[in-house]
């Protein structure tokens, strides 16, 4: 689930996302939450940077800093 809030007419949009899942092989559950900023450089894509935290029931939790190119269709 993602909530994105474009900043007026600018190319920038902060966003938050949350999710959960389950591994079908071992039944392990996990969840994640992230917040980031996207810059739409063209109509169907742009660049982003985000911080993400992952919870895994049977493993050590993890924090990530990610960035990249995003394409939307």
mmCIF file of C-alpha atoms in Angstrom, residues 16-72:
data_model
loop_
_atom_site.group_PDB
_atom_site.id
_atom_site.type_symbol
_atom_site.label_atom_id
_atom_site.label_comp_id
_atom_site.label_asym_id
_atom_site.label_seq_id
_atom_site.Cartn_x
_atom_site.Cartn_y
_atom_site.Cartn_z
ATOM 1 C CA UNK A 16 5.119 6.284 2.345
ATOM 2 C CA UNK A 17 4.542 2.598 1.803
ATOM 3 C CA UNK A 18 3.767 -0.421 4.000
ATOM 4 C CA UNK A 19 3.379 -4.083 3.230
ATOM 5 C CA UNK A 20 3.380 -7.608 4.610
ATOM 6 C CA UNK A 21 3.822 -11.097 3.260
ATOM 7 C CA UNK A 22 4.381 -14.747 3.979
ATOM 8 C CA UNK A 23 6.937 -17.166 2.562
ATOM 9 C CA UNK A 24 5.009 -20.145 1.158
ATOM 10 C CA UNK A 25 7.973 -22.507 1.616
ATOM 11 C CA UNK A 26 8.464 -22.094 5.368
ATOM 12 C CA UNK A 27 5.499 -19.993 6.533
ATOM 13 C CA UNK A 28 7.752 -17.140 7.675
ATOM 14 C CA UNK A 29 5.959 -13.793 7.926
ATOM 15 C CA UNK A 30 7.503 -10.409 7.230
ATOM 16 C CA UNK A 31 6.565 -6.768 6.901
ATOM 17 C CA UNK A 32 8.108 -3.529 5.711
ATOM 18 C CA UNK A 33 7.592 0.217 5.908
ATOM 19 C CA UNK A 34 9.316 2.932 3.886
ATOM 20 C CA UNK A 35 9.325 6.668 3.288
ATOM 21 C CA UNK A 36 10.917 8.393 0.337
ATOM 22 C CA UNK A 37 11.016 11.134 -2.234
ATOM 23 C CA UNK A 38 10.430 10.710 -5.966
ATOM 24 C CA UNK A 39 11.330 13.188 -8.696
ATOM 25 C CA UNK A 40 9.407 12.658 -11.944
ATOM 26 C CA UNK A 41 11.890 13.634 -14.632
ATOM 27 C CA UNK A 42 9.578 12.620 -17.472
ATOM 28 C CA UNK A 43 5.919 11.588 -17.818
ATOM 29 C CA UNK A 44 6.363 7.890 -17.043
ATOM 30 C CA UNK A 45 9.291 7.787 -14.665
ATOM 31 C CA UNK A 46 11.978 9.417 -12.633
ATOM 32 C CA UNK A 47 14.400 8.847 -9.781
ATOM 33 C CA UNK A 48 13.777 8.061 -6.123
ATOM 34 C CA UNK A 49 15.502 7.758 -2.768
ATOM 35 C CA UNK A 50 13.934 6.012 0.218
ATOM 36 C CA UNK A 51 14.572 4.579 3.643
ATOM 37 C CA UNK A 52 13.048 1.166 4.320
ATOM 38 C CA UNK A 53 12.772 -1.023 7.419
ATOM 39 C CA UNK A 54 11.987 -4.745 7.208
ATOM 40 C CA UNK A 55 10.720 -7.027 9.962
ATOM 41 C CA UNK A 56 11.240 -10.766 9.535
ATOM 42 C CA UNK A 57 9.814 -12.966 12.254
ATOM 43 C CA UNK A 58 12.662 -15.505 12.483
ATOM 44 C CA UNK A 59 15.593 -13.359 11.331
ATOM 45 C CA UNK A 60 17.273 -10.094 12.230
ATOM 46 C CA UNK A 61 15.376 -6.958 11.161
ATOM 47 C CA UNK A 62 17.027 -4.803 8.504
ATOM 48 C CA UNK A 63 17.161 -1.137 7.557
ATOM 49 C CA UNK A 64 17.968 -0.078 4.006
ATOM 50 C CA UNK A 65 18.663 3.134 2.150
ATOM 51 C CA UNK A 66 17.694 2.702 -1.495
ATOM 52 C CA UNK A 67 17.760 4.821 -4.594
ATOM 53 C CA UNK A 68 17.139 4.223 -8.248
ATOM 54 C CA UNK A 69 15.184 4.798 -11.423
ATOM 55 C CA UNK A 70 11.442 4.186 -11.462
ATOM 56 C CA UNK A 71 9.277 3.554 -14.527
ATOM 57 C CA UNK A 72 5.484 3.764 -14.267
#
